[in-house]
Tab-separated table of N, CA and C in Angstrom:
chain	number	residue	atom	x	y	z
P	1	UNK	N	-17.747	12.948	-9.034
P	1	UNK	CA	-18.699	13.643	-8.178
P	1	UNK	C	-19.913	12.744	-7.999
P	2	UNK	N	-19.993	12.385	-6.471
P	2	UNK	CA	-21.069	11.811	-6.165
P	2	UNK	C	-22.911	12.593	-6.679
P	3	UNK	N	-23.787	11.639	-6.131
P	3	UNK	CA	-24.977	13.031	-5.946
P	3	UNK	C	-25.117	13.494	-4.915
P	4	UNK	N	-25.058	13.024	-3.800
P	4	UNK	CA	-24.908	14.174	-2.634
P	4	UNK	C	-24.048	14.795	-2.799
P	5	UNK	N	-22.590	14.650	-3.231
P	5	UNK	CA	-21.689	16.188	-3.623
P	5	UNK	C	-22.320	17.169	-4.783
P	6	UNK	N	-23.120	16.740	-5.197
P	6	UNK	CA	-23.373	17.418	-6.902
P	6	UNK	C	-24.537	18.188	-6.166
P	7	UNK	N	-25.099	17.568	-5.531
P	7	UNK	CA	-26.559	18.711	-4.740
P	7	UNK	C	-25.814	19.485	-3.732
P	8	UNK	N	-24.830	19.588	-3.062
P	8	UNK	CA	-23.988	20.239	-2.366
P	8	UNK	C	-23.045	21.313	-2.819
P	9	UNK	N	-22.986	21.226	-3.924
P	9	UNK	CA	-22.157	21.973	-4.783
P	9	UNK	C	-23.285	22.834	-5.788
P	10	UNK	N	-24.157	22.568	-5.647
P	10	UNK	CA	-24.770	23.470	-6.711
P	10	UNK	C	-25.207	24.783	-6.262
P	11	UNK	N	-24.891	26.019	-7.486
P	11	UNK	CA	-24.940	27.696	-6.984
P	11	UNK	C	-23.545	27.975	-6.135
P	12	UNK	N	-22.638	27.264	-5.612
P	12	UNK	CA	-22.013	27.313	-4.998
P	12	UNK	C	-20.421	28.072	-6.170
P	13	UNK	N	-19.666	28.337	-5.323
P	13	UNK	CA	-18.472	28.982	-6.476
P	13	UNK	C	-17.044	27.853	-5.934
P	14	UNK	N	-16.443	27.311	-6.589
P	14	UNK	CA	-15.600	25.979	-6.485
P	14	UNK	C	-14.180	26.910	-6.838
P	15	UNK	N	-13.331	26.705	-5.857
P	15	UNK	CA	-11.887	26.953	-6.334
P	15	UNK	C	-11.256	25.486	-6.590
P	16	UNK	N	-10.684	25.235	-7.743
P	16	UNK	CA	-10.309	23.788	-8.153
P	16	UNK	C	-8.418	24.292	-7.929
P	17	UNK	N	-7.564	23.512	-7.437
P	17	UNK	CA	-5.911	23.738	-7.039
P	17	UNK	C	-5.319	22.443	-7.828
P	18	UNK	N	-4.331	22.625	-8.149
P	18	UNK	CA	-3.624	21.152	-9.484
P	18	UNK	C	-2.352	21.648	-9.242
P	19	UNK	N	-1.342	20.797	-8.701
P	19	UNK	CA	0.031	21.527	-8.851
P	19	UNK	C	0.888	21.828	-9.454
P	20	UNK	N	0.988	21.454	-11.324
P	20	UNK	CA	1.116	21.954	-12.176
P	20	UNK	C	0.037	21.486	-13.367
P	21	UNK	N	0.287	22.570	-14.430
P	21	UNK	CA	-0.311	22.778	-15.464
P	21	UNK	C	0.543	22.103	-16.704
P	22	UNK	N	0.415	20.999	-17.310
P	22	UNK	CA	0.843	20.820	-18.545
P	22	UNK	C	0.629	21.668	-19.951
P	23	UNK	N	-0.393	20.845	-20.208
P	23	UNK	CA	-1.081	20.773	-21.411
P	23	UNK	C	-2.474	21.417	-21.142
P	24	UNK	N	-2.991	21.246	-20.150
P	24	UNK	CA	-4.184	22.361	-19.704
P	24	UNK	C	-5.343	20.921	-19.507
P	25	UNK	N	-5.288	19.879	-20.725
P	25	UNK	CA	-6.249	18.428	-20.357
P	25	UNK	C	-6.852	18.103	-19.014
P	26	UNK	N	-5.962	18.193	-17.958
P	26	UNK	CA	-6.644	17.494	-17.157
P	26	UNK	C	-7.331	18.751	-16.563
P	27	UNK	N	-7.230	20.347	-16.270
P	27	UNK	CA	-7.831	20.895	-15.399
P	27	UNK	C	-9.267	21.184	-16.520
P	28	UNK	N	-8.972	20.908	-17.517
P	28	UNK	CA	-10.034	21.008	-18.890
P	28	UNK	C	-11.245	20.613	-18.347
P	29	UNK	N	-10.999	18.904	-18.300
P	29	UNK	CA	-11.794	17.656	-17.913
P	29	UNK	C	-12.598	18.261	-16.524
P	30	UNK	N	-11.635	18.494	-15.449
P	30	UNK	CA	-12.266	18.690	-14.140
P	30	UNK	C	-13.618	20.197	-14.391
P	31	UNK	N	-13.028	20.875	-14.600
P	31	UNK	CA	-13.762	22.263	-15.254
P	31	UNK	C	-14.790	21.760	-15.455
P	32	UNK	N	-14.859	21.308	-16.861
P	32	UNK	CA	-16.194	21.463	-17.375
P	32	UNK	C	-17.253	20.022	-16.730
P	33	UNK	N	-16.928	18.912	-16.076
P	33	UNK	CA	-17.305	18.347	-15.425
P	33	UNK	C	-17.937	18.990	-14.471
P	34	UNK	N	-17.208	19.697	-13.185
P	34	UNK	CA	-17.549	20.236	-12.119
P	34	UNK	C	-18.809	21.521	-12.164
P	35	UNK	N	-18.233	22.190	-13.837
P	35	UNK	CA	-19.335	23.012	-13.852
P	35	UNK	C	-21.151	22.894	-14.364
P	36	UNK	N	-21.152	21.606	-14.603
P	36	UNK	CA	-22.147	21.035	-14.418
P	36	UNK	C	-23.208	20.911	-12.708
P	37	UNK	N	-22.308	20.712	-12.060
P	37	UNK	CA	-22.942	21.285	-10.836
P	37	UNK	C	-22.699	22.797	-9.975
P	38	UNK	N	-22.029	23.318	-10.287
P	38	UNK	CA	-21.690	24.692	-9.392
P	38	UNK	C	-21.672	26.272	-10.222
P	39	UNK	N	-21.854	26.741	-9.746
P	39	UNK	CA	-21.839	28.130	-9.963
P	39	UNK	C	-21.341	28.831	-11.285
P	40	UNK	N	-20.236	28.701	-10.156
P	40	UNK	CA	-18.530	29.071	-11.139
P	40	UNK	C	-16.989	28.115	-10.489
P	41	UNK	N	-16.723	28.023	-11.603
P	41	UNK	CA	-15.184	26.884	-11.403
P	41	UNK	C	-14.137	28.121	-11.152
P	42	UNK	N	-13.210	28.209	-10.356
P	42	UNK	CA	-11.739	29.037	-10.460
P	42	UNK	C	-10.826	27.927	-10.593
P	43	UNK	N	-9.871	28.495	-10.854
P	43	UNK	CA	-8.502	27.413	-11.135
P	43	UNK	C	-7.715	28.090	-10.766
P	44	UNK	N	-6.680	27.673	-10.070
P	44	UNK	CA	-5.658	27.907	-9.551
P	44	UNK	C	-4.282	27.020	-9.681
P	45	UNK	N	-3.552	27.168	-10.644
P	45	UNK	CA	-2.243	25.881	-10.244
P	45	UNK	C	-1.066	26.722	-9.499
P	46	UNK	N	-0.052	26.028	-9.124
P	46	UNK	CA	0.845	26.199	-8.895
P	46	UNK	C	2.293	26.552	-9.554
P	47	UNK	N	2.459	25.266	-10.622
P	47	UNK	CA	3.071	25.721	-11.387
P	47	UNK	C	2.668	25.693	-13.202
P	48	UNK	N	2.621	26.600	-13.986
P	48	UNK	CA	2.857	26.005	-15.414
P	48	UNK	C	4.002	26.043	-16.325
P	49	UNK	N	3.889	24.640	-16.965
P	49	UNK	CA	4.395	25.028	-17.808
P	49	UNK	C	4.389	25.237	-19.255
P	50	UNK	N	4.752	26.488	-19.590
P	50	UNK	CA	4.342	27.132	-21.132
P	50	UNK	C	4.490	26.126	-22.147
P	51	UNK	N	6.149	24.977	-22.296
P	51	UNK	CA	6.079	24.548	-23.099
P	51	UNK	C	5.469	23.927	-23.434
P	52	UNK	N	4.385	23.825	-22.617
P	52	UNK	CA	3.597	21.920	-23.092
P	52	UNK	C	2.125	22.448	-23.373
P	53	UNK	N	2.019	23.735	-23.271
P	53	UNK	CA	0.455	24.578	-23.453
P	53	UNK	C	-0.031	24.275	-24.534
P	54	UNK	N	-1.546	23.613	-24.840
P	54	UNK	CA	-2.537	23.676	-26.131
P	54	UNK	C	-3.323	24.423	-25.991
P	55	UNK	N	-3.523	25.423	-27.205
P	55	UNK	CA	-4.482	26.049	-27.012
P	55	UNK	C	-5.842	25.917	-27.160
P	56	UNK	N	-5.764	24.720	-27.177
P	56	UNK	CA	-7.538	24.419	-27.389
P	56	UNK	C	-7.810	24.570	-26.228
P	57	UNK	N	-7.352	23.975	-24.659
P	57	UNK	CA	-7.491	24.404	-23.229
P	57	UNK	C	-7.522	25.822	-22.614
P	58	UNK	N	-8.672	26.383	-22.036
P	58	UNK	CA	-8.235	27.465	-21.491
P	58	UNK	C	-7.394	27.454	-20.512
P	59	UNK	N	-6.578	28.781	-20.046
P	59	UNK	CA	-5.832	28.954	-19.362
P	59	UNK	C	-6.457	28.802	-17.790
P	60	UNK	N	-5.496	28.517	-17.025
P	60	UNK	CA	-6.298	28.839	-15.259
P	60	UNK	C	-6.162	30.025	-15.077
P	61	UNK	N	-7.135	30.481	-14.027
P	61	UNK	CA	-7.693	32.234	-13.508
P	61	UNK	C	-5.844	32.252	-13.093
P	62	UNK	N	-5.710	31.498	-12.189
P	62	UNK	CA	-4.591	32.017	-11.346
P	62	UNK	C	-3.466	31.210	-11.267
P	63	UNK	N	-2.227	31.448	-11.645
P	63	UNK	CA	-0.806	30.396	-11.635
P	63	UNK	C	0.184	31.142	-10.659
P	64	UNK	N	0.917	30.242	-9.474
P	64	UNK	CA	2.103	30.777	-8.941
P	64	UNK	C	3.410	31.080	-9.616
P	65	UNK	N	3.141	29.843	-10.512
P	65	UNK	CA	4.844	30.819	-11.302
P	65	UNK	C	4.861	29.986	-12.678
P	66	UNK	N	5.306	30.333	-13.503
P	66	UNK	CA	5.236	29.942	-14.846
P	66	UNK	C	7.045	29.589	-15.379
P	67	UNK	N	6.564	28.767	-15.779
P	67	UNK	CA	8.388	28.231	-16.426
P	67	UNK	C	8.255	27.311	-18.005
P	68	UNK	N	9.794	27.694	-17.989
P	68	UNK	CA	9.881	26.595	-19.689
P	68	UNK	C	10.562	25.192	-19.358
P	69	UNK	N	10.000	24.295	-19.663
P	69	UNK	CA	10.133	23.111	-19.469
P	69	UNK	C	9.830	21.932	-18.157
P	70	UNK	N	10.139	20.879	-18.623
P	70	UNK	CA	9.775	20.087	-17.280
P	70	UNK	C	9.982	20.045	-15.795
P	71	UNK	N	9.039	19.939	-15.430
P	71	UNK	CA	9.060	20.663	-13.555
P	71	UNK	C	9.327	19.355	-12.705
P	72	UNK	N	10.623	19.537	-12.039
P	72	UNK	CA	11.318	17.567	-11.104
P	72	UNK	C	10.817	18.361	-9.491
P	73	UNK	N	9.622	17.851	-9.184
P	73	UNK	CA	9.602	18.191	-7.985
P	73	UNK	C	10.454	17.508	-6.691
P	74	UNK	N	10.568	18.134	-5.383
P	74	UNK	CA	11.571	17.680	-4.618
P	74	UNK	C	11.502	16.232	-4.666
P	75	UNK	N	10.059	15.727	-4.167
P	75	UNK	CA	10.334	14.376	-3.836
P	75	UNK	C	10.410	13.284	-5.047
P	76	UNK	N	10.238	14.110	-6.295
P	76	UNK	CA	10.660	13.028	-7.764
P	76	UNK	C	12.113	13.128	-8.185
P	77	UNK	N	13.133	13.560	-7.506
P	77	UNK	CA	14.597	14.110	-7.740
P	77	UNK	C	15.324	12.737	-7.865
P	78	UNK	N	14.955	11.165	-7.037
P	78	UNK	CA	15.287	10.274	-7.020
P	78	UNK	C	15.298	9.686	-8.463
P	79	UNK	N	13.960	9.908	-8.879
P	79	UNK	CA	13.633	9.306	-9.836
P	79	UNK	C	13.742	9.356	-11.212
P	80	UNK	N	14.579	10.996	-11.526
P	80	UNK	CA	15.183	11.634	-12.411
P	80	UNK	C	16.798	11.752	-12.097
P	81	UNK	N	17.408	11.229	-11.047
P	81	UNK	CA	18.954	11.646	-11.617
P	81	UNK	C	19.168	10.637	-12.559
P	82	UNK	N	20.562	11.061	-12.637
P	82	UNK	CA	21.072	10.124	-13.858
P	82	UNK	C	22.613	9.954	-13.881
């Protein structure tokens, strides 16, 4: 975050989107970074997954679908057959 984004963002309410959830680390990092300038942070992913959850990370407000184990999205299918 620049400083003209950080004065642009402040009081403001931030929906943050990640397309899956591991371990919770990286939306961790962005969070509490971002909430240094804004309001309130929401989180939203797409997908999580449970197995890889620490609980030292909070959870996101909002997930599309939750699953056990590793997520091969369409366009990584190349890169996982076998």
């Amino acid at each position: 975050v620049n400083v003209a984004t950080s004065f642009a963002m402040i009081g403001k309410k931030v929906l943050l989107i990640d397309d899956i959830y591991g371990s919770g680390a990286t939306l961790d990092f962005v969070i509490k970074n971002l909430s240094k300038y804004t309001a309130e942070v929401y989180s939203f992913v797409c997908v999580q997954n449970l197995e890889n959850y620490n609980p030292k990370y909070d959870l996101p407000n909002y997930v599309g679908e939750k699953v056990n184990g590793w997520v091969v999205f369409p366009w990584e299918e190349e890169k996982y057959e076998r």
